[in-house]
mmCIF file of C-alpha atoms in Angstrom:
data_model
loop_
_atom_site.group_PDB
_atom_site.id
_atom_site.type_symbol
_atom_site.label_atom_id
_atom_site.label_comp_id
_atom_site.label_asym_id
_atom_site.label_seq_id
_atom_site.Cartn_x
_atom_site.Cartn_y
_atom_site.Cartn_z
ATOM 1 C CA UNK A 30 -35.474 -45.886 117.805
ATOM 2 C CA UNK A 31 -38.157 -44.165 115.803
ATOM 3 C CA UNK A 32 -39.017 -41.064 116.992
ATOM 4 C CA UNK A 33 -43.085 -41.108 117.117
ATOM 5 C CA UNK A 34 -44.906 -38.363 115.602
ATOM 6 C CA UNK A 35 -47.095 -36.253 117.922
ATOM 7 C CA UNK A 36 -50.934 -37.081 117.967
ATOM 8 C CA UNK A 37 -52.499 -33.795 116.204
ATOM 9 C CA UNK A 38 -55.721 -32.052 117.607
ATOM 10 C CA UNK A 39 -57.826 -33.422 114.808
ATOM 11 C CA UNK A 40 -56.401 -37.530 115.253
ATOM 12 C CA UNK A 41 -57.739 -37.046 118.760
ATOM 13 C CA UNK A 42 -61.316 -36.477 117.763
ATOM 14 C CA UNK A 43 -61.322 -38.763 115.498
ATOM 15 C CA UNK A 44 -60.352 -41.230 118.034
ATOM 16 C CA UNK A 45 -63.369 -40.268 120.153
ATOM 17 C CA UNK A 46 -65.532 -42.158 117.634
ATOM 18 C CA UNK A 47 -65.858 -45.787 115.539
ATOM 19 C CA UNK A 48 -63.664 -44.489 112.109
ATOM 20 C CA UNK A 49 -63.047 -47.836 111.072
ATOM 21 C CA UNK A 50 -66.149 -49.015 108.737
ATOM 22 C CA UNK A 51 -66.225 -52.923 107.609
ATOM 23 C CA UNK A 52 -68.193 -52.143 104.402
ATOM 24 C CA UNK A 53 -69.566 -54.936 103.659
ATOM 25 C CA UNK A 54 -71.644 -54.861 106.930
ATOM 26 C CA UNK A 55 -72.418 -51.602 106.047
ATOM 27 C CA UNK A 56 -73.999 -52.901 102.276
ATOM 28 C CA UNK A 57 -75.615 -55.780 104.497
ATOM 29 C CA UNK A 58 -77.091 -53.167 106.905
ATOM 30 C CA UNK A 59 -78.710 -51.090 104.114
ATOM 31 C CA UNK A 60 -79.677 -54.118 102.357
ATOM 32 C CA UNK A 61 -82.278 -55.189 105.536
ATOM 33 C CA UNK A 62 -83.400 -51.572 106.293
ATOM 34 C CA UNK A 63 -84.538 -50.966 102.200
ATOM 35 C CA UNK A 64 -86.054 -54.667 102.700
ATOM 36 C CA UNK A 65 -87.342 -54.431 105.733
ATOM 37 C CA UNK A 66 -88.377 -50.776 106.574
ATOM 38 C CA UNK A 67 -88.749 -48.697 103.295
ATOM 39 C CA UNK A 68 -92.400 -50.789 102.714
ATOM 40 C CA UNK A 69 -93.923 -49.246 105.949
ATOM 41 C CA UNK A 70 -92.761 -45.718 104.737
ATOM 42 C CA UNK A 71 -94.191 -45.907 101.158
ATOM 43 C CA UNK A 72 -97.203 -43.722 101.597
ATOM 44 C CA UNK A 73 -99.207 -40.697 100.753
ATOM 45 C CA UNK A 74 -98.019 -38.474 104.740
ATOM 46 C CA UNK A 75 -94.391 -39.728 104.044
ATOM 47 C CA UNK A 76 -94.510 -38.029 100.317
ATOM 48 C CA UNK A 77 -95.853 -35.129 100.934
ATOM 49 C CA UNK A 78 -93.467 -34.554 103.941
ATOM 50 C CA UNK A 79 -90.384 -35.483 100.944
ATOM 51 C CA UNK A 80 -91.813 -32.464 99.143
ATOM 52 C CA UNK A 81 -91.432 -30.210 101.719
ATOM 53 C CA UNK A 82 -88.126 -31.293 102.219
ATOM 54 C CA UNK A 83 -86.591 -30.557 98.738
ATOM 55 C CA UNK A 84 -83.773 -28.018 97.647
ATOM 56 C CA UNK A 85 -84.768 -27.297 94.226
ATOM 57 C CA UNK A 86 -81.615 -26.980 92.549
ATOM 58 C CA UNK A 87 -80.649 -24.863 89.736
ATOM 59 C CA UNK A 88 -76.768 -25.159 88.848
ATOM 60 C CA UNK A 89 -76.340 -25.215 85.004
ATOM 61 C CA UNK A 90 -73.255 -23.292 83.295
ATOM 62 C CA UNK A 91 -76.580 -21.787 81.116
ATOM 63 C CA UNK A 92 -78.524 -20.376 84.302
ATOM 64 C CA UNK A 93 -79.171 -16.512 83.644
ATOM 65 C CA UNK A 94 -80.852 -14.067 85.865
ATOM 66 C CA UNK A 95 -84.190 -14.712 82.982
ATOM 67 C CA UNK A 96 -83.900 -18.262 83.712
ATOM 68 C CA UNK A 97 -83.585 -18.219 87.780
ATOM 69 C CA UNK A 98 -86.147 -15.408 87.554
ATOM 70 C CA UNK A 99 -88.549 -18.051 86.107
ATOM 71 C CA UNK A 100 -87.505 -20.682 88.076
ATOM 72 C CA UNK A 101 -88.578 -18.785 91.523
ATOM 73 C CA UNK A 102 -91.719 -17.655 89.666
ATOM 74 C CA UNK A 103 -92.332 -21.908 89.472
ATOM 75 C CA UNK A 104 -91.945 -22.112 92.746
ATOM 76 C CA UNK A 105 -94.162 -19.114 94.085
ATOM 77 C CA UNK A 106 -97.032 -20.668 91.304
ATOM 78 C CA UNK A 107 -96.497 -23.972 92.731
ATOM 79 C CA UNK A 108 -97.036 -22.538 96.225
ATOM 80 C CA UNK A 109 -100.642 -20.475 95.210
ATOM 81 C CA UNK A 110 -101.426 -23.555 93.299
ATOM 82 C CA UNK A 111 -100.836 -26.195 95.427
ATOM 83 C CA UNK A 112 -101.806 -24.632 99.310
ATOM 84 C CA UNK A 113 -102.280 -27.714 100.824
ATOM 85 C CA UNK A 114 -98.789 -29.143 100.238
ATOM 86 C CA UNK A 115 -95.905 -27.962 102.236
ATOM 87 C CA UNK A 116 -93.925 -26.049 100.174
ATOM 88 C CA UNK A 117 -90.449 -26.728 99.205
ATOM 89 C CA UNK A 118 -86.941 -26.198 102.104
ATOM 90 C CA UNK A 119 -84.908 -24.530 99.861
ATOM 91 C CA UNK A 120 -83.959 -23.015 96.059
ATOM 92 C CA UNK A 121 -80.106 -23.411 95.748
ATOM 93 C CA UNK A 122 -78.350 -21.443 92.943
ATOM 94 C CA UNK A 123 -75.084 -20.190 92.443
ATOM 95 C CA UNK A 124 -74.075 -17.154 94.632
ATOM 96 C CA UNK A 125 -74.382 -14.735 91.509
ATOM 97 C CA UNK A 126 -78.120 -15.574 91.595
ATOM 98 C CA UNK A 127 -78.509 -14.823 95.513
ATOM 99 C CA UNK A 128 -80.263 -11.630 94.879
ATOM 100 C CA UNK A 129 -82.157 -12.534 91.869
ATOM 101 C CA UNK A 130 -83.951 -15.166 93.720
ATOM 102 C CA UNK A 131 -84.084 -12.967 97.288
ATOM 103 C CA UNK A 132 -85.884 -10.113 94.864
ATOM 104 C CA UNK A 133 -88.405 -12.849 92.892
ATOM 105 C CA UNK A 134 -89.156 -15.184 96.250
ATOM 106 C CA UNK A 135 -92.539 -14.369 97.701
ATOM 107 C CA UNK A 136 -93.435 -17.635 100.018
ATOM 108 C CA UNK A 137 -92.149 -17.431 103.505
ATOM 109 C CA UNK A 138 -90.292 -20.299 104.910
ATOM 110 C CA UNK A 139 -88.079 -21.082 101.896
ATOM 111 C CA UNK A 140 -84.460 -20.771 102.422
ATOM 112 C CA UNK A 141 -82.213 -19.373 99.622
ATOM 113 C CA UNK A 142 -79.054 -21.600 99.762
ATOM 114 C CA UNK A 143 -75.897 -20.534 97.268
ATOM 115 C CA UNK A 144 -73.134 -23.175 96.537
ATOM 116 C CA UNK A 145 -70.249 -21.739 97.574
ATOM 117 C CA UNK A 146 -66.383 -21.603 97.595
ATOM 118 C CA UNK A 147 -65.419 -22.668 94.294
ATOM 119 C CA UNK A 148 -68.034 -25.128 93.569
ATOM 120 C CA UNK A 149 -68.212 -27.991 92.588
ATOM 121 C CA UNK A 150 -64.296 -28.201 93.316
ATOM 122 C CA UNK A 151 -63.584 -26.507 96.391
ATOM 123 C CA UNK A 152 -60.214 -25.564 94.213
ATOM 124 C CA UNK A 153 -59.376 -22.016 94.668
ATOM 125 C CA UNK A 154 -57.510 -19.907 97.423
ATOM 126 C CA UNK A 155 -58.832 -19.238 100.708
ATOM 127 C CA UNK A 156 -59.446 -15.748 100.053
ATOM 128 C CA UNK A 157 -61.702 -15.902 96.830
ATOM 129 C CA UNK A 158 -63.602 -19.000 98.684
ATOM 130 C CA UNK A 159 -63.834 -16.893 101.607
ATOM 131 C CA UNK A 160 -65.366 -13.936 99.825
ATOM 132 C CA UNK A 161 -67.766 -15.709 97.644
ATOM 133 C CA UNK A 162 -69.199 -17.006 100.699
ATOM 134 C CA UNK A 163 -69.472 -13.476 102.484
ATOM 135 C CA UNK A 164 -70.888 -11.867 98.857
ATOM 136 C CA UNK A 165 -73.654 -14.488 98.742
ATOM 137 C CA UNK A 166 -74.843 -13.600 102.442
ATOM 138 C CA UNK A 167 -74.718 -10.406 101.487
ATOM 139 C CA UNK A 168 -76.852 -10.891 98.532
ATOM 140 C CA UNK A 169 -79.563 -12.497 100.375
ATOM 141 C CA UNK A 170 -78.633 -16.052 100.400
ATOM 142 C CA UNK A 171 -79.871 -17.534 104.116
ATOM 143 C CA UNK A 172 -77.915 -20.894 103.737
ATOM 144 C CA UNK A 173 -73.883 -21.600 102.411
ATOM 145 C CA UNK A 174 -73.027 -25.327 100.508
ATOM 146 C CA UNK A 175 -69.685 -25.935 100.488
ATOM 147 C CA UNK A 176 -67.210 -28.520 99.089
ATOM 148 C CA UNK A 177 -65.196 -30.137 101.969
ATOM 149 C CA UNK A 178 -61.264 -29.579 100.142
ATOM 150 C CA UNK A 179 -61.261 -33.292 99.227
ATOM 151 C CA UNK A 180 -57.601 -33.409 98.042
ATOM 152 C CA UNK A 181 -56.379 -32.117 101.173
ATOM 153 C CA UNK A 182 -58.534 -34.852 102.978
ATOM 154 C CA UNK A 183 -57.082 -37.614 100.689
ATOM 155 C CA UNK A 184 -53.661 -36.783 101.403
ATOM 156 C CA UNK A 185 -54.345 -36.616 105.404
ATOM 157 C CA UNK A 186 -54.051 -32.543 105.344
ATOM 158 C CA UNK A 187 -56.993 -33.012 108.102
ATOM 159 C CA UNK A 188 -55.648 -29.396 109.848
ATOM 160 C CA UNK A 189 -56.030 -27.487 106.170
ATOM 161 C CA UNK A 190 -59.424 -29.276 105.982
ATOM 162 C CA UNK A 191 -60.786 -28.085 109.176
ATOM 163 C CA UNK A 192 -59.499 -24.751 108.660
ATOM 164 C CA UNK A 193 -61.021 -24.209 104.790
ATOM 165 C CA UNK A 194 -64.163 -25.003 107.032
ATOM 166 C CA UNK A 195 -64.090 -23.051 109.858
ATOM 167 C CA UNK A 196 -62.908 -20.252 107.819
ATOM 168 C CA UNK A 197 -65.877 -20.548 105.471
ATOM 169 C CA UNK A 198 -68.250 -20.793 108.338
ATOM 170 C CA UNK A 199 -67.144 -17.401 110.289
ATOM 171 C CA UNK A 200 -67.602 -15.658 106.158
ATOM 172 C CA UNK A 201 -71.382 -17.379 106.814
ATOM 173 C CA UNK A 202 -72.379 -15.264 109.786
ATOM 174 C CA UNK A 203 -75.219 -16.131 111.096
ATOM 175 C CA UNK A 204 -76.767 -18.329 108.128
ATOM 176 C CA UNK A 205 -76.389 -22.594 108.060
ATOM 177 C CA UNK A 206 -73.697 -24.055 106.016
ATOM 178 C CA UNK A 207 -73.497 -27.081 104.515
ATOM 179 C CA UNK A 208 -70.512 -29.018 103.919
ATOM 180 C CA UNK A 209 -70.534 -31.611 100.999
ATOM 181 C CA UNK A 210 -67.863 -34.412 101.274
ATOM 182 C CA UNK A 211 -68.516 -35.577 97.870
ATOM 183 C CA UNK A 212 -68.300 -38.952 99.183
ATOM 184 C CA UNK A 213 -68.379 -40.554 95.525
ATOM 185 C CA UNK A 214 -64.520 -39.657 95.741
ATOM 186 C CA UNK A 215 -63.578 -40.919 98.792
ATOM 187 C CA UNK A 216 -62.016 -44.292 99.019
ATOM 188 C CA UNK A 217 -63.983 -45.957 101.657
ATOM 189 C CA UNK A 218 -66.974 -45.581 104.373
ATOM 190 C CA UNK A 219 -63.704 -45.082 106.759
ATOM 191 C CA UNK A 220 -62.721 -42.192 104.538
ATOM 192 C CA UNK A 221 -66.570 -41.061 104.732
ATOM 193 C CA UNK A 222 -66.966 -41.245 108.622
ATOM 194 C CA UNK A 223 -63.850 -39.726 109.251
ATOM 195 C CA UNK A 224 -64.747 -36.301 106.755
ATOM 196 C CA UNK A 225 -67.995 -36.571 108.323
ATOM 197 C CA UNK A 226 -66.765 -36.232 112.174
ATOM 198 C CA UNK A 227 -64.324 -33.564 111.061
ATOM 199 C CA UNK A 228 -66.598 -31.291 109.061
ATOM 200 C CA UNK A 229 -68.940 -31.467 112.147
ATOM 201 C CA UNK A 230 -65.861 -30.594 114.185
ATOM 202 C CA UNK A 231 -64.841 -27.768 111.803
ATOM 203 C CA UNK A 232 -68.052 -26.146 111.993
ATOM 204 C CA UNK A 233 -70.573 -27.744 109.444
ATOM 205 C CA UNK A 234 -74.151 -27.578 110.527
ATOM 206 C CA UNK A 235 -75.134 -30.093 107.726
ATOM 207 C CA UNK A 236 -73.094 -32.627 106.088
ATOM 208 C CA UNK A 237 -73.821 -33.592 102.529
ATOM 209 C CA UNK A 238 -72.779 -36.316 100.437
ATOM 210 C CA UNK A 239 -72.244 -35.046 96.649
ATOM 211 C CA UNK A 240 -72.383 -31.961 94.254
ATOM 212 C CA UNK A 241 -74.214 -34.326 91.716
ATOM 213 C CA UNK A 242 -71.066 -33.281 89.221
ATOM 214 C CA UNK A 243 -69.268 -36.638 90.213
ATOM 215 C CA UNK A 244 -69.493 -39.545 88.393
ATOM 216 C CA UNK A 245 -70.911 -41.200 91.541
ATOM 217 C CA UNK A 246 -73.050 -39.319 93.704
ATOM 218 C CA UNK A 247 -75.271 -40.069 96.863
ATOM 219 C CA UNK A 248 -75.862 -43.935 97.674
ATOM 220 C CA UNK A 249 -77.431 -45.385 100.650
ATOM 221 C CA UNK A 250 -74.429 -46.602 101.729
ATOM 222 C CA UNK A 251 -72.542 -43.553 102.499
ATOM 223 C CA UNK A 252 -76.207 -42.301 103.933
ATOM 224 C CA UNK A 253 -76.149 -44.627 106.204
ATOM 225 C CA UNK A 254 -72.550 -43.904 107.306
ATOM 226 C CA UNK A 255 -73.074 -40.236 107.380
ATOM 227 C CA UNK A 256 -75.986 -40.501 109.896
ATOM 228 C CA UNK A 257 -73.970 -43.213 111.777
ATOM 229 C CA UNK A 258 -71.200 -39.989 112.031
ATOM 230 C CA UNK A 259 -74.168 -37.616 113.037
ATOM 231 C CA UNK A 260 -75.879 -39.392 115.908
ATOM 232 C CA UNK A 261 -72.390 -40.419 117.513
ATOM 233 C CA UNK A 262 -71.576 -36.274 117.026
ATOM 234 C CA UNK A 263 -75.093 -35.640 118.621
ATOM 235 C CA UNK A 264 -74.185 -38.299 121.254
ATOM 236 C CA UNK A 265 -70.721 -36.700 122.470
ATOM 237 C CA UNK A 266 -71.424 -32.816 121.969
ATOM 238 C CA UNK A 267 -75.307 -32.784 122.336
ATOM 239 C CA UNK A 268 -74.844 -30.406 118.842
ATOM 240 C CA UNK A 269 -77.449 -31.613 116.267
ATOM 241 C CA UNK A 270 -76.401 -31.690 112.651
ATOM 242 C CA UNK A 271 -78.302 -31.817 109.483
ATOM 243 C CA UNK A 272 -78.228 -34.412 106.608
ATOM 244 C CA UNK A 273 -78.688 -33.662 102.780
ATOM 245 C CA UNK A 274 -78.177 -36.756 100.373
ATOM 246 C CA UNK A 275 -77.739 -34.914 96.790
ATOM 247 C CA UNK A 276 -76.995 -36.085 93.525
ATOM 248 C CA UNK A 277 -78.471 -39.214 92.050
ATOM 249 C CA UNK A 278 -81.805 -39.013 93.844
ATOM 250 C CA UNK A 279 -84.132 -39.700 90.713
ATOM 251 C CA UNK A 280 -87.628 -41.735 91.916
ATOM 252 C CA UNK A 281 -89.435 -41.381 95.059
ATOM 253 C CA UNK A 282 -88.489 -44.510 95.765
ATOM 254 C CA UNK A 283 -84.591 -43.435 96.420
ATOM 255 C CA UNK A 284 -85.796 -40.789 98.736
ATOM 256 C CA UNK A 285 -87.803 -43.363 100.416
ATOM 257 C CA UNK A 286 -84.634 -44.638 101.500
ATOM 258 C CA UNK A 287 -82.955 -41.855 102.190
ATOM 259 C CA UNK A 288 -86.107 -40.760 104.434
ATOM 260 C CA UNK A 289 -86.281 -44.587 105.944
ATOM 261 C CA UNK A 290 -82.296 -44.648 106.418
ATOM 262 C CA UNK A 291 -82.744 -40.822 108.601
ATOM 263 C CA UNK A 292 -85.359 -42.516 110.395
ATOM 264 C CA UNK A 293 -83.974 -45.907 110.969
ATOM 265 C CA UNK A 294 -80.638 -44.270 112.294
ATOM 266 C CA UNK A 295 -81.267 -41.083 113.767
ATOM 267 C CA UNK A 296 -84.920 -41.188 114.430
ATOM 268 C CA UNK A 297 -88.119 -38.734 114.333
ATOM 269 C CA UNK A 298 -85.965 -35.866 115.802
ATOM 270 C CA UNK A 299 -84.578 -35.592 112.723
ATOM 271 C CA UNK A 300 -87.707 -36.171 110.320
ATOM 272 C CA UNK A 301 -88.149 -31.899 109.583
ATOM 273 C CA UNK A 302 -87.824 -30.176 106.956
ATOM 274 C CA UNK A 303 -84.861 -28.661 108.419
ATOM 275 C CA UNK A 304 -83.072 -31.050 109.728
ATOM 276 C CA UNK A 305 -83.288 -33.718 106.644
ATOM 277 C CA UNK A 306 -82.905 -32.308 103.203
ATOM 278 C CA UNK A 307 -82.943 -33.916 99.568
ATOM 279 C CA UNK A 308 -80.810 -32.286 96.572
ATOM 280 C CA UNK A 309 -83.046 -32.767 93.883
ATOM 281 C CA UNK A 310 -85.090 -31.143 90.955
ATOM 282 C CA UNK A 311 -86.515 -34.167 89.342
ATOM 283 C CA UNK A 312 -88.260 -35.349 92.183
ATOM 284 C CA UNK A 313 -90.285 -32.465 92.471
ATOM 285 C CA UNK A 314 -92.643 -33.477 89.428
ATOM 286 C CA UNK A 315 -92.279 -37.533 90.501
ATOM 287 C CA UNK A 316 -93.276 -36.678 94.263
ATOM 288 C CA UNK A 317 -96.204 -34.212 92.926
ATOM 289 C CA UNK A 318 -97.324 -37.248 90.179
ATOM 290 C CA UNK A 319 -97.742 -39.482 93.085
ATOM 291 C CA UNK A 320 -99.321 -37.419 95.699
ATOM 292 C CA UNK A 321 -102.193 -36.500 93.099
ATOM 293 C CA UNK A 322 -102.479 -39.632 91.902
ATOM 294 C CA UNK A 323 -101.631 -38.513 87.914
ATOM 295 C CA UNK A 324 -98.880 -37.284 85.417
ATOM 296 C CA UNK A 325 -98.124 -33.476 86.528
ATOM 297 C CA UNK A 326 -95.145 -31.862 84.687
ATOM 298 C CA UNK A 327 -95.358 -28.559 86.954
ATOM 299 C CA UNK A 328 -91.609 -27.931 87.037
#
């Protein structure tokens, strides 16, 4: 007789929660709430909340400490200029920009995230991810995003997956960290509920979908799965985690439905700025366009 392996720590809370995802009623599901709900949401309040949800994102291989520098400027103009918007969540840079921005930032209220332990990858040892994440805290950065170590998912290395994380979180002291699943990679909305319960279980205070460096980034579906993962979490711990779709968000209209999806599935509690985030750059000058009603090319 075959002798049965033993149930690890990390199979058991996974059992705790629905892992098995038909997805086609998932497509089906997200079909009738973008038919159905996205309409209602498709106004003026609703925009100018999206803008003060953004994490304008800088992450090219030819950012420089000029370029960042001039980037922050942007957003302290933007801020002077526009007073009656909110202004943005976040600026997100790589951790060698932490203090650049942290120096240049003037409006209270915006978080400086850095992408962190070997971005966009997650490839590289413990150690180096580990003090990346600790240097950019140091340097002023107030939130961590990291990649969840999708290769050690795939294979079912769920103990080296929850470790990566928890060790990355205790490097993030007291500041939020994200953990991207890059879900563009992963096989299935199974394969996305079950990295979403464990990098809530590792210590993630936000899950994320993408990097934006994959050929296939954030789509409602895996939204809608994500959130799914989040309000069952919320349900058995009483721990409220953040969502950030990222990547691929390019009209208002897709963060219509990323906003309607949050609100469909996890409801108002969740409609903040810092409890629902959107990845994006472009949809800074789209959302502004729209909210005064002609062309504006600020960023």
């Amino acid at each position: 007789m075959k002798e049965q392996k033993p149930v690890s720590k990390y199979d058991e809370v996974l059992l705790k929660y629905k892992t098995e995802i038909d997805d086609a009623e998932v497509k089906e599901a997200v079909k009738k709430i973008i038919a159905e709900k996205v309409p209602e949401n498709d106004n003026l309040e609703v925009k100018k909340f999206l803008m003060g949800s953004v994490e304008l994102t800088t992450l090219k291989t030819t950012d420089s400490e000029e370029s960042v520098m001039a980037f922050v400027e942007k957003v302290n103009e933007y801020d002077a200029t526009y007073p009656a918007l909110p202004h943005f969540a976040t600026i997100c840079v790589y951790p060698c920009f932490a203090k650049v921005v942290s120096e240049t930032l003037e409006v209270d209220g915006v978080e400086i995230a850095c992408v962190s332990g070997s971005f966009p990858s997650s490839q590289a040892l413990i150690e180096v991810k580990v003090a990346e994440t600790a240097l950019a805290v140091k340097d002023g950065a107030t939130e961590i995003d990291i990649v969840m170590p999708v290769g050690k998912f795939l294979s079912g290395d769920y103990e080296g997956v929850c470790d990566d994380i928890a060790e990355l979180k205790a490097a993030c002291g007291e500041a939020p960290m994200k953990v991207i699943l890059e879900t563009g990679d992963l096989r299935n909305g199974t394969d996305i509920k079950k990295a979403s319960i464990l990098s809530m279980y590792a210590g993630g205070d936000y899950i994320k979908t993408s990097t934006g460096k994959e050929k296939v980034s954030a789509t409602p579906e895996a939204a809608y799965i994500m959130c799914q993962a989040i309000k069952e979490y919320y349900d058995e711990t009483g721990i409220q985690i953040g969502f950030k779709p990222a990547g691929g968000i390019n009209t208002v209209m897709d963060a219509l439905t990323y906003y309607t999806i949050v609100k469909e599935v996890l409801g108002e509690k969740w409609l903040t700025n810092k409890w629902f985030r959107l990845g994006t750059s472009r949809l800074a000058n789209l959302l502004l366009s729209e909210i005064e009603g002609q062309e504006i090319k600020f960023f």
